[in-house]
Amino acid sequence: MKNFLIVGSGLFGAVFAHEAAKRENKVTIIEKRDHIAGNVYSKEVDGIQVHEYGAHIFHTSNKKVWDYVQQFAEFNRYTNSPVANYKGQMYNLPFNMNTFNEMWGIRTPQEALAKINEQRREMAGKEPKNLEEQAISLIGRDIYEKLIKGYTEKQWGRPCTELPAFIIKRLPVRLIYDNNYFNDDYQGIPIGGYTKMIEKMLDHPNITVKLNTDFFDKRDEYLKNYDKIVYTGMIDRFFDYKLGELEYRSLCFETEEKNIGNYQGNAVINYTEAEIPYTRIIEHKHFEFGKGDPNKTIITREYPADWHRGDEPYYPVNNDRNNQLYAKYAKYAELAKKQDKVIFGGRLGQYKYYNMDQVIEAALNAVHNEFGD
Ligand code: FDA
């Protein structure tokens, strides 16, 4: 039996805690926020599950992960079908026959393909040097200017001409009338919310959770008193930024209660013009098909933001500079692992743009490495 300290109660920490406790180890989780569940945290307001840190839609083609989460929650059949608002004109996403019909009035896959190829010709024979050129080479100028340019510039805080081409590797084009955003086999939202799902993972007599507790307030004590630490916070912070700071993107959320039953008719509407400062509005009740108070709704505007020390680091910025710096931190992390003391995991601990299913898979791999079963 080992005495584990888990830093962070997000999905990585919760899965590891559950599996360690099940194998008769003692687990203490410390969480610096005043609630569990990390960024998947949801809170009930007016009978509506509010996704406090942005829209979270569970999707995966990993059957093992899908089966794994079923033991903690029943999932509804929510299918992500976001809509884009460009200067008041609505377009279906992802780019599919509905979008092409709305954009150009065309009806058949052959017409759509011909139109896209005609638009892409602008970049024929040229090597894209930035994100703008890359997007035009993949999908053409009309879709780039109306549905990609403003949104991406807001997300990254820089003009597309100054962003590297690799950010958009491919832009899948669907020549069918299908607005399902994800291509995955499984998709849904846990009924009753993500927090309930994490509560269930942590519901074990071997697990103790301490909220409002920051690892760095008593780091030396923790390192001395526990057999092993599972750390899911920022890896550069763990090593006192001694090799330099990794970059992150942050977000601001503006949540509002409205005295109407249905504000925008869809869970996710993206605002793709540069002049509107937010990237999207989430209307939470549509994740659960209108559950909750029929006369009220909760909406959240999402604003991308630069990250400075002390802000919430929502997204790692996986460009060359940061990936090289992370590789150096990862060498230190490897050393700590070899000394059998610290496991680094999750979006911040591994500096990876993990989706929920990927973070669960990573946690299960860490469990396998630790316990060998
Ligand atoms: P997470 O950040 O959730 O947990 C880390 C925890 O550690 C936090 O609770 C933090 O407070 C705590 N912590 C950090 N430092 C600490 C310290 N020093 N002391 C104590 N505690 C500390 N994925 C997906 O599949 N579908 C989706 O739709 C979305 N949508 C989405 C929207 C937005 C806006 C974001 C930012 C992310 C998504 N994701 C997503 C990704 C998803 O949120 C992500 O995969 C998981 O939440 C990652 O879980 P982790 O446990 O790694 O980190």
Tab-separated table of C-alpha atoms and ligand atoms in Angstrom:
chain	number	residue	atom	x	y	z
A	1	MET	CA	0.000	0.000	0.000
A	2	LYS	CA	1.287	3.457	-0.945
A	3	ASN	CA	0.332	6.900	0.259
A	4	PHE	CA	-0.415	9.008	-2.843
A	5	LEU	CA	-0.805	12.759	-3.049
A	6	ILE	CA	-2.665	13.890	-6.153
A	7	VAL	CA	-2.329	17.530	-7.101
A	8	GLY	CA	-5.454	18.558	-9.010
A	9	SER	CA	-8.945	17.060	-9.120
A	10	GLY	CA	-9.462	17.260	-12.896
A	11	LEU	CA	-10.046	14.197	-15.053
A	12	PHE	CA	-6.440	12.990	-14.899
A	13	GLY	CA	-6.258	13.279	-11.107
A	14	ALA	CA	-9.721	11.789	-10.585
A	15	VAL	CA	-9.120	8.728	-12.793
A	16	PHE	CA	-5.756	8.062	-11.188
A	17	ALA	CA	-7.227	8.542	-7.684
A	18	HIS	CA	-10.086	6.143	-8.407
A	19	GLU	CA	-7.774	3.436	-9.736
A	20	ALA	CA	-5.194	3.833	-6.952
A	21	ALA	CA	-7.884	3.720	-4.229
A	22	LYS	CA	-9.440	0.632	-5.809
A	23	ARG	CA	-6.034	-1.077	-5.481
A	24	GLU	CA	-6.072	-0.362	-1.740
A	25	ASN	CA	-3.754	2.612	-1.723
A	26	LYS	CA	-4.420	5.733	0.322
A	27	VAL	CA	-5.070	8.833	-1.752
A	28	THR	CA	-5.173	12.490	-0.780
A	29	ILE	CA	-6.209	14.956	-3.459
A	30	ILE	CA	-5.367	18.614	-3.054
A	31	GLU	CA	-7.152	21.111	-5.266
A	32	LYS	CA	-6.423	24.821	-5.284
A	33	ARG	CA	-9.911	25.774	-6.490
A	34	ASP	CA	-12.954	25.630	-4.208
A	35	HIS	CA	-14.462	22.721	-6.142
A	36	ILE	CA	-13.469	19.416	-7.706
A	37	ALA	CA	-13.483	18.396	-11.404
A	38	GLY	CA	-10.941	20.810	-12.934
A	39	ASN	CA	-12.042	22.343	-16.206
A	40	VAL	CA	-14.909	19.920	-16.732
A	41	TYR	CA	-16.640	21.346	-13.625
A	42	SER	CA	-20.355	21.977	-14.100
A	43	LYS	CA	-22.680	23.710	-11.672
A	44	GLU	CA	-26.468	23.605	-11.499
A	45	VAL	CA	-28.259	26.965	-11.901
A	46	ASP	CA	-32.053	27.127	-12.480
A	47	GLY	CA	-31.976	23.358	-13.038
A	48	ILE	CA	-29.430	23.849	-15.861
A	49	GLN	CA	-25.931	22.334	-15.835
A	50	VAL	CA	-23.616	25.286	-16.473
A	51	HIS	CA	-20.229	24.388	-17.969
A	52	GLU	CA	-18.228	26.848	-15.887
A	53	TYR	CA	-14.985	26.607	-17.906
A	54	GLY	CA	-16.325	26.438	-21.439
A	55	ALA	CA	-18.416	23.979	-23.447
A	56	HIS	CA	-17.432	20.374	-22.795
A	57	ILE	CA	-18.709	17.740	-25.187
A	58	PHE	CA	-17.468	14.221	-24.624
A	59	HIS	CA	-16.535	12.509	-27.869
A	60	THR	CA	-14.294	9.574	-28.626
A	61	SER	CA	-13.643	6.654	-30.920
A	62	ASN	CA	-11.771	4.899	-28.155
A	63	LYS	CA	-14.150	2.133	-27.088
A	64	LYS	CA	-12.082	1.334	-24.011
A	65	VAL	CA	-12.405	4.933	-22.747
A	66	TRP	CA	-16.111	5.114	-23.653
A	67	ASP	CA	-16.808	1.884	-21.738
A	68	TYR	CA	-14.699	3.150	-18.844
A	69	VAL	CA	-16.694	6.364	-18.330
A	70	GLN	CA	-20.035	4.535	-18.462
A	71	GLN	CA	-19.417	3.246	-14.932
A	72	PHE	CA	-19.508	6.818	-13.601
A	73	ALA	CA	-22.293	8.405	-15.648
A	74	GLU	CA	-25.032	7.790	-18.124
A	75	PHE	CA	-24.502	9.896	-21.248
A	76	ASN	CA	-27.225	11.627	-23.256
A	77	ARG	CA	-27.230	11.659	-27.066
A	78	TYR	CA	-26.053	15.259	-27.485
A	79	THR	CA	-24.395	15.814	-30.868
A	80	ASN	CA	-22.296	18.902	-31.314
A	81	SER	CA	-23.630	20.951	-34.252
A	82	PRO	CA	-22.332	24.483	-33.809
A	83	VAL	CA	-23.580	27.328	-35.963
A	84	ALA	CA	-21.501	30.328	-37.081
A	85	ASN	CA	-22.826	33.878	-37.054
A	86	TYR	CA	-20.957	36.115	-39.501
A	87	LYS	CA	-22.423	39.632	-39.566
A	88	GLY	CA	-25.888	38.245	-38.827
A	89	GLN	CA	-25.728	35.527	-41.478
A	90	MET	CA	-25.927	32.001	-40.069
A	91	TYR	CA	-23.797	29.120	-41.380
A	92	ASN	CA	-23.773	25.490	-40.295
A	93	LEU	CA	-20.518	23.939	-39.115
A	94	PRO	CA	-18.407	21.958	-39.713
A	95	PHE	CA	-18.021	22.830	-43.393
A	96	ASN	CA	-20.575	20.607	-45.107
A	97	MET	CA	-23.230	20.744	-47.801
A	98	ASN	CA	-25.450	22.922	-45.573
A	99	THR	CA	-22.604	25.463	-45.250
A	100	PHE	CA	-21.920	25.438	-48.995
A	101	ASN	CA	-25.608	25.877	-49.734
A	102	GLU	CA	-25.775	28.840	-47.327
A	103	MET	CA	-22.537	30.338	-48.691
A	104	TRP	CA	-23.035	29.892	-52.454
A	105	GLY	CA	-26.601	28.637	-52.958
A	106	ILE	CA	-25.331	25.424	-54.514
A	107	ARG	CA	-27.032	22.082	-53.958
A	108	THR	CA	-24.948	19.140	-55.096
A	109	PRO	CA	-21.591	17.711	-53.940
A	110	GLN	CA	-20.222	18.101	-57.480
A	111	GLU	CA	-21.073	21.817	-57.532
A	112	ALA	CA	-19.535	22.262	-54.064
A	113	LEU	CA	-16.309	20.548	-55.018
A	114	ALA	CA	-16.012	22.547	-58.227
A	115	LYS	CA	-16.568	25.808	-56.326
A	116	ILE	CA	-14.024	24.955	-53.618
A	117	ASN	CA	-11.419	23.942	-56.206
A	118	GLU	CA	-12.027	27.161	-58.139
A	119	GLN	CA	-11.485	29.151	-54.914
A	120	ARG	CA	-8.378	27.187	-53.943
A	121	ARG	CA	-6.776	27.960	-57.291
A	122	GLU	CA	-5.736	31.354	-55.872
A	123	MET	CA	-2.899	29.544	-54.079
A	124	ALA	CA	-2.092	27.029	-56.840
A	125	GLY	CA	1.609	26.187	-57.001
A	126	LYS	CA	2.455	28.412	-54.003
A	127	GLU	CA	3.757	27.150	-50.684
A	128	PRO	CA	1.564	28.624	-47.884
A	129	LYS	CA	3.743	30.850	-45.690
A	130	ASN	CA	1.218	31.656	-42.984
A	131	LEU	CA	-2.166	30.594	-41.666
A	132	GLU	CA	-4.091	32.822	-44.078
A	133	GLU	CA	-2.415	31.296	-47.120
A	134	GLN	CA	-2.755	27.815	-45.682
A	135	ALA	CA	-6.512	28.242	-45.122
A	136	ILE	CA	-7.048	29.663	-48.618
A	137	SER	CA	-5.049	26.809	-50.140
A	138	LEU	CA	-7.290	24.321	-48.339
A	139	ILE	CA	-10.763	25.840	-48.648
A	140	GLY	CA	-10.626	29.100	-50.618
A	141	ARG	CA	-11.125	32.756	-49.773
A	142	ASP	CA	-14.923	32.961	-49.178
A	143	ILE	CA	-14.961	30.450	-46.353
A	144	TYR	CA	-11.645	31.705	-44.997
A	145	GLU	CA	-12.834	35.313	-44.767
A	146	LYS	CA	-16.296	34.618	-43.391
A	147	LEU	CA	-15.765	31.638	-41.118
A	148	ILE	CA	-12.071	31.327	-40.253
A	149	LYS	CA	-10.243	34.663	-40.307
A	150	GLY	CA	-11.919	36.712	-37.531
A	151	TYR	CA	-12.481	33.718	-35.256
A	152	THR	CA	-8.863	32.555	-35.483
A	153	GLU	CA	-7.463	36.069	-35.009
A	154	LYS	CA	-9.548	36.454	-31.836
A	155	GLN	CA	-8.416	33.046	-30.600
A	156	TRP	CA	-4.714	33.757	-31.051
A	157	GLY	CA	-4.700	37.531	-30.580
A	158	ARG	CA	-2.751	37.997	-33.829
A	159	PRO	CA	-3.518	38.478	-37.558
A	160	CYS	CA	-3.686	35.224	-39.541
A	161	THR	CA	-0.848	36.537	-41.731
A	162	GLU	CA	1.380	36.422	-38.633
A	163	LEU	CA	0.300	32.964	-37.513
A	164	PRO	CA	2.185	29.868	-38.683
A	165	ALA	CA	0.573	27.707	-41.352
A	166	PHE	CA	0.850	24.519	-39.266
A	167	ILE	CA	-1.955	25.611	-36.877
A	168	ILE	CA	-4.408	24.501	-39.571
A	169	LYS	CA	-3.102	21.174	-40.827
A	170	ARG	CA	-6.269	20.182	-42.604
A	171	LEU	CA	-9.792	21.476	-42.967
A	172	PRO	CA	-12.092	18.534	-43.425
A	173	VAL	CA	-14.749	19.194	-46.030
A	174	ARG	CA	-17.871	17.120	-45.887
A	175	LEU	CA	-19.782	16.699	-49.087
A	176	ILE	CA	-22.891	15.535	-47.244
A	177	TYR	CA	-25.643	17.380	-45.401
A	178	ASP	CA	-24.355	16.505	-41.908
A	179	ASN	CA	-23.804	19.072	-39.140
A	180	ASN	CA	-22.292	16.654	-36.602
A	181	TYR	CA	-19.025	18.387	-35.693
A	182	PHE	CA	-17.138	15.295	-34.606
A	183	ASN	CA	-16.363	12.188	-36.636
A	184	ASP	CA	-16.116	10.028	-33.518
A	185	ASP	CA	-18.072	6.845	-32.846
A	186	TYR	CA	-19.347	7.984	-29.433
A	187	GLN	CA	-20.563	11.349	-28.235
A	188	GLY	CA	-22.666	12.804	-25.425
A	189	ILE	CA	-22.904	14.733	-22.177
A	190	PRO	CA	-23.099	13.031	-18.777
A	191	ILE	CA	-26.662	13.267	-17.499
A	192	GLY	CA	-26.641	15.279	-14.267
A	193	GLY	CA	-23.362	16.976	-15.177
A	194	TYR	CA	-19.631	16.376	-15.204
A	195	THR	CA	-19.181	17.235	-11.531
A	196	LYS	CA	-21.471	14.381	-10.540
A	197	MET	CA	-19.388	12.058	-12.714
A	198	ILE	CA	-16.151	13.139	-10.987
A	199	GLU	CA	-17.835	12.854	-7.570
A	200	LYS	CA	-18.606	9.256	-8.380
A	201	MET	CA	-14.970	8.604	-9.344
A	202	LEU	CA	-13.818	10.033	-6.028
A	203	ASP	CA	-16.431	8.322	-3.888
A	204	HIS	CA	-14.186	5.803	-2.121
A	205	PRO	CA	-13.226	5.438	1.556
A	206	ASN	CA	-9.517	5.531	0.613
A	207	ILE	CA	-9.839	8.986	-0.995
A	208	THR	CA	-9.680	12.302	0.895
A	209	VAL	CA	-10.188	15.584	-0.974
A	210	LYS	CA	-8.862	18.912	0.303
A	211	LEU	CA	-10.140	21.967	-1.559
A	212	ASN	CA	-8.597	25.465	-1.515
A	213	THR	CA	-5.200	23.866	-1.083
A	214	ASP	CA	-2.263	24.849	-3.271
A	215	PHE	CA	0.612	22.400	-3.618
A	216	PHE	CA	3.161	25.213	-3.623
A	217	ASP	CA	2.140	26.430	-0.164
A	218	LYS	CA	3.689	23.317	1.427
A	219	ARG	CA	5.613	21.663	-1.369
A	220	ASP	CA	8.541	20.385	0.760
A	221	GLU	CA	6.213	18.930	3.375
A	222	TYR	CA	4.188	17.117	0.715
A	223	LEU	CA	7.299	15.732	-0.964
A	224	LYS	CA	8.491	14.425	2.420
A	225	ASN	CA	5.200	13.019	3.712
A	226	TYR	CA	3.865	11.122	0.698
A	227	ASP	CA	5.283	8.070	-1.055
A	228	LYS	CA	4.349	9.421	-4.444
A	229	ILE	CA	2.971	12.600	-5.990
A	230	VAL	CA	0.759	12.720	-9.081
A	231	TYR	CA	1.078	16.291	-10.291
A	232	THR	CA	-1.413	17.726	-12.826
A	233	GLY	CA	-0.517	21.432	-12.537
A	234	MET	CA	1.823	23.451	-14.789
A	235	ILE	CA	5.087	21.603	-15.343
A	236	ASP	CA	7.197	24.787	-15.669
A	237	ARG	CA	5.818	26.070	-12.366
A	238	PHE	CA	6.773	22.766	-10.676
A	239	PHE	CA	10.395	23.368	-11.662
A	240	ASP	CA	10.236	27.052	-10.649
A	241	TYR	CA	10.385	28.124	-14.319
A	242	LYS	CA	14.110	27.457	-14.161
A	243	LEU	CA	14.410	26.793	-17.899
A	244	GLY	CA	12.009	29.606	-18.819
A	245	GLU	CA	8.252	30.064	-19.074
A	246	LEU	CA	6.030	27.963	-21.310
A	247	GLU	CA	3.288	29.902	-23.082
A	248	TYR	CA	-0.436	29.387	-22.606
A	249	ARG	CA	-3.649	30.971	-23.883
A	250	SER	CA	-6.265	32.037	-21.416
A	251	LEU	CA	-10.006	32.744	-21.587
A	252	CYS	CA	-12.525	35.008	-19.859
A	253	PHE	CA	-16.084	33.838	-19.376
A	254	GLU	CA	-19.038	36.214	-18.995
A	255	THR	CA	-22.097	34.333	-17.774
A	256	GLU	CA	-25.586	35.826	-17.761
A	257	GLU	CA	-29.025	34.602	-16.690
A	258	LYS	CA	-31.760	35.570	-19.177
A	259	ASN	CA	-35.467	35.659	-18.386
A	260	ILE	CA	-36.440	33.785	-21.521
A	261	GLY	CA	-36.676	30.091	-22.168
A	262	ASN	CA	-34.571	29.923	-25.316
A	263	TYR	CA	-32.032	32.596	-26.232
A	264	GLN	CA	-30.255	31.376	-29.357
A	265	GLY	CA	-31.765	27.997	-30.258
A	266	ASN	CA	-28.472	26.110	-30.132
A	267	ALA	CA	-25.859	25.199	-27.498
A	268	VAL	CA	-22.936	26.742	-29.385
A	269	ILE	CA	-22.929	29.749	-31.705
A	270	ASN	CA	-19.540	30.952	-32.961
A	271	TYR	CA	-19.093	34.626	-33.804
A	272	THR	CA	-16.673	34.632	-36.705
A	273	GLU	CA	-16.290	38.362	-37.427
A	274	ALA	CA	-13.339	40.211	-35.896
A	275	GLU	CA	-15.466	43.173	-34.707
A	276	ILE	CA	-17.301	41.095	-32.041
A	277	PRO	CA	-14.795	40.500	-29.231
A	278	TYR	CA	-16.075	37.112	-28.058
A	279	THR	CA	-15.594	33.914	-30.049
A	280	ARG	CA	-18.752	32.134	-29.056
A	281	ILE	CA	-21.889	32.107	-26.940
A	282	ILE	CA	-22.806	28.923	-25.130
A	283	GLU	CA	-26.441	28.376	-24.114
A	284	HIS	CA	-26.055	25.623	-21.558
A	285	LYS	CA	-29.594	24.195	-21.420
A	286	HIS	CA	-29.332	22.947	-25.012
A	287	PHE	CA	-26.641	20.458	-23.951
A	288	GLU	CA	-29.479	18.695	-22.133
A	289	PHE	CA	-32.290	19.343	-24.613
A	290	GLY	CA	-33.833	22.253	-22.721
A	291	LYS	CA	-33.862	20.804	-19.197
A	292	GLY	CA	-34.303	23.279	-16.343
A	293	ASP	CA	-36.504	26.317	-15.748
A	294	PRO	CA	-38.664	26.789	-18.901
A	295	ASN	CA	-38.639	30.586	-18.435
A	296	LYS	CA	-34.946	31.034	-17.843
A	297	THR	CA	-31.720	30.327	-19.610
A	298	ILE	CA	-28.017	30.752	-18.876
A	299	ILE	CA	-25.614	31.971	-21.549
A	300	THR	CA	-21.839	32.384	-21.473
A	301	ARG	CA	-19.773	34.590	-23.765
A	302	GLU	CA	-16.246	33.292	-24.241
A	303	TYR	CA	-13.398	35.779	-24.770
A	304	PRO	CA	-9.892	34.568	-25.646
A	305	ALA	CA	-7.166	36.263	-23.610
A	306	ASP	CA	-3.392	36.473	-23.394
A	307	TRP	CA	-1.930	34.530	-20.515
A	308	HIS	CA	0.211	36.108	-17.803
A	309	ARG	CA	1.488	34.446	-14.647
A	310	GLY	CA	-1.399	34.022	-12.228
A	311	ASP	CA	-4.069	33.716	-14.978
A	312	GLU	CA	-5.799	30.408	-15.699
A	313	PRO	CA	-3.670	28.547	-18.278
A	314	TYR	CA	-6.418	26.986	-20.413
A	315	TYR	CA	-4.511	26.035	-23.544
A	316	PRO	CA	-0.871	25.041	-24.041
A	317	VAL	CA	0.593	26.767	-27.094
A	318	ASN	CA	2.299	23.859	-28.840
A	319	ASN	CA	4.558	25.770	-31.239
A	320	ASP	CA	8.212	24.825	-31.894
A	321	ARG	CA	9.651	27.094	-29.214
A	322	ASN	CA	7.339	25.759	-26.502
A	323	ASN	CA	7.586	22.122	-27.563
A	324	GLN	CA	11.382	22.332	-27.391
A	325	LEU	CA	11.241	23.951	-23.974
A	326	TYR	CA	8.711	21.379	-22.782
A	327	ALA	CA	11.015	18.565	-23.986
A	328	LYS	CA	13.676	19.935	-21.627
A	329	TYR	CA	11.242	20.045	-18.700
A	330	ALA	CA	10.113	16.535	-19.627
A	331	LYS	CA	13.686	15.337	-19.060
A	332	TYR	CA	13.520	16.637	-15.486
A	333	ALA	CA	10.100	15.010	-15.141
A	334	GLU	CA	11.550	11.706	-16.334
A	335	LEU	CA	14.227	11.956	-13.655
A	336	ALA	CA	11.617	12.562	-10.944
A	337	LYS	CA	9.716	9.528	-12.224
A	338	LYS	CA	12.857	7.394	-12.157
A	339	GLN	CA	13.404	8.402	-8.546
A	340	ASP	CA	9.911	6.956	-8.067
A	341	LYS	CA	8.646	10.215	-6.626
A	342	VAL	CA	6.542	12.262	-9.067
A	343	ILE	CA	4.274	11.419	-12.005
A	344	PHE	CA	3.373	14.347	-14.260
A	345	GLY	CA	0.002	14.074	-15.948
A	346	GLY	CA	-2.783	15.893	-17.739
A	347	ARG	CA	-3.034	18.950	-19.932
A	348	LEU	CA	-0.732	21.101	-17.838
A	349	GLY	CA	1.570	18.407	-16.432
A	350	GLN	CA	2.274	17.023	-19.928
A	351	TYR	CA	1.763	20.328	-21.766
A	352	LYS	CA	-0.505	18.657	-24.334
A	353	TYR	CA	-3.722	19.747	-25.957
A	354	TYR	CA	-5.605	16.734	-24.609
A	355	ASN	CA	-9.317	16.220	-25.103
A	356	MET	CA	-11.209	14.530	-22.274
A	357	ASP	CA	-10.973	11.057	-23.783
A	358	GLN	CA	-7.236	11.470	-24.372
A	359	VAL	CA	-6.636	12.601	-20.810
A	360	ILE	CA	-8.538	9.581	-19.495
A	361	GLU	CA	-6.481	7.307	-21.717
A	362	ALA	CA	-3.266	8.981	-20.500
A	363	ALA	CA	-4.359	8.530	-16.867
A	364	LEU	CA	-5.170	4.855	-17.457
A	365	ASN	CA	-1.722	4.401	-19.043
A	366	ALA	CA	-0.126	6.037	-15.997
A	367	VAL	CA	-2.117	3.644	-13.781
A	368	HIS	CA	-0.887	0.720	-15.844
A	369	ASN	CA	2.741	1.899	-15.584
A	370	GLU	CA	2.405	2.398	-11.841
A	371	PHE	CA	0.596	-0.775	-10.873
A	372	GLY	CA	1.611	-3.005	-13.750
A	373	ASP	CA	-1.813	-4.582	-14.223
B	1	FDA	P1	-7.609	20.172	-15.478
B	1	FDA	O1	-7.084	21.547	-15.807
B	1	FDA	O2	-9.045	19.911	-15.717
B	1	FDA	O3	-7.304	19.840	-13.946
B	1	FDA	C1	-6.135	20.270	-13.297
B	1	FDA	C2	-6.522	20.639	-11.870
B	1	FDA	O4	-5.349	20.882	-11.117
B	1	FDA	C3	-7.340	21.928	-11.814
B	1	FDA	O5	-8.514	21.697	-11.061
B	1	FDA	C4	-6.414	22.911	-11.101
B	1	FDA	O6	-7.114	23.834	-10.290
B	1	FDA	C5	-5.559	21.966	-10.252
B	1	FDA	N1	-4.253	22.519	-9.913
B	1	FDA	C6	-3.351	23.064	-10.765
B	1	FDA	N2	-2.261	23.486	-10.072
B	1	FDA	C7	-2.495	23.182	-8.776
B	1	FDA	C8	-1.739	23.377	-7.574
B	1	FDA	N3	-0.547	24.007	-7.593
B	1	FDA	N4	-2.252	22.951	-6.410
B	1	FDA	C9	-3.484	22.338	-6.377
B	1	FDA	N5	-4.239	22.150	-7.476
B	1	FDA	C10	-3.745	22.564	-8.662
B	1	FDA	N6	-12.278	18.332	-24.199
B	1	FDA	C11	-13.169	17.563	-24.857
B	1	FDA	O7	-12.976	16.349	-24.986
B	1	FDA	N7	-14.322	18.122	-25.357
B	1	FDA	C12	-14.604	19.450	-25.227
B	1	FDA	O8	-15.651	19.910	-25.696
B	1	FDA	C13	-13.651	20.262	-24.536
B	1	FDA	N8	-13.885	21.582	-24.381
B	1	FDA	C14	-12.952	22.369	-23.757
B	1	FDA	C15	-13.204	23.738	-23.631
B	1	FDA	C16	-12.272	24.557	-23.003
B	1	FDA	C17	-12.539	26.028	-22.895
B	1	FDA	C18	-11.068	23.993	-22.482
B	1	FDA	C19	-10.045	24.862	-21.804
B	1	FDA	C20	-10.833	22.633	-22.589
B	1	FDA	C21	-11.767	21.812	-23.228
B	1	FDA	N9	-11.576	20.431	-23.333
B	1	FDA	C22	-12.491	19.669	-24.013
B	1	FDA	C23	-10.386	19.782	-22.742
B	1	FDA	C24	-10.638	19.271	-21.312
B	1	FDA	O9	-10.991	20.349	-20.491
B	1	FDA	C25	-9.358	18.607	-20.802
B	1	FDA	O10	-9.000	17.516	-21.608
B	1	FDA	C26	-9.438	18.070	-19.367
B	1	FDA	O11	-10.213	18.872	-18.541
B	1	FDA	C27	-8.033	17.983	-18.823
B	1	FDA	O12	-8.035	17.421	-17.524
B	1	FDA	P2	-6.771	17.609	-16.602
B	1	FDA	O13	-7.010	16.796	-15.374
B	1	FDA	O14	-5.532	17.371	-17.360
B	1	FDA	O15	-6.678	19.175	-16.267
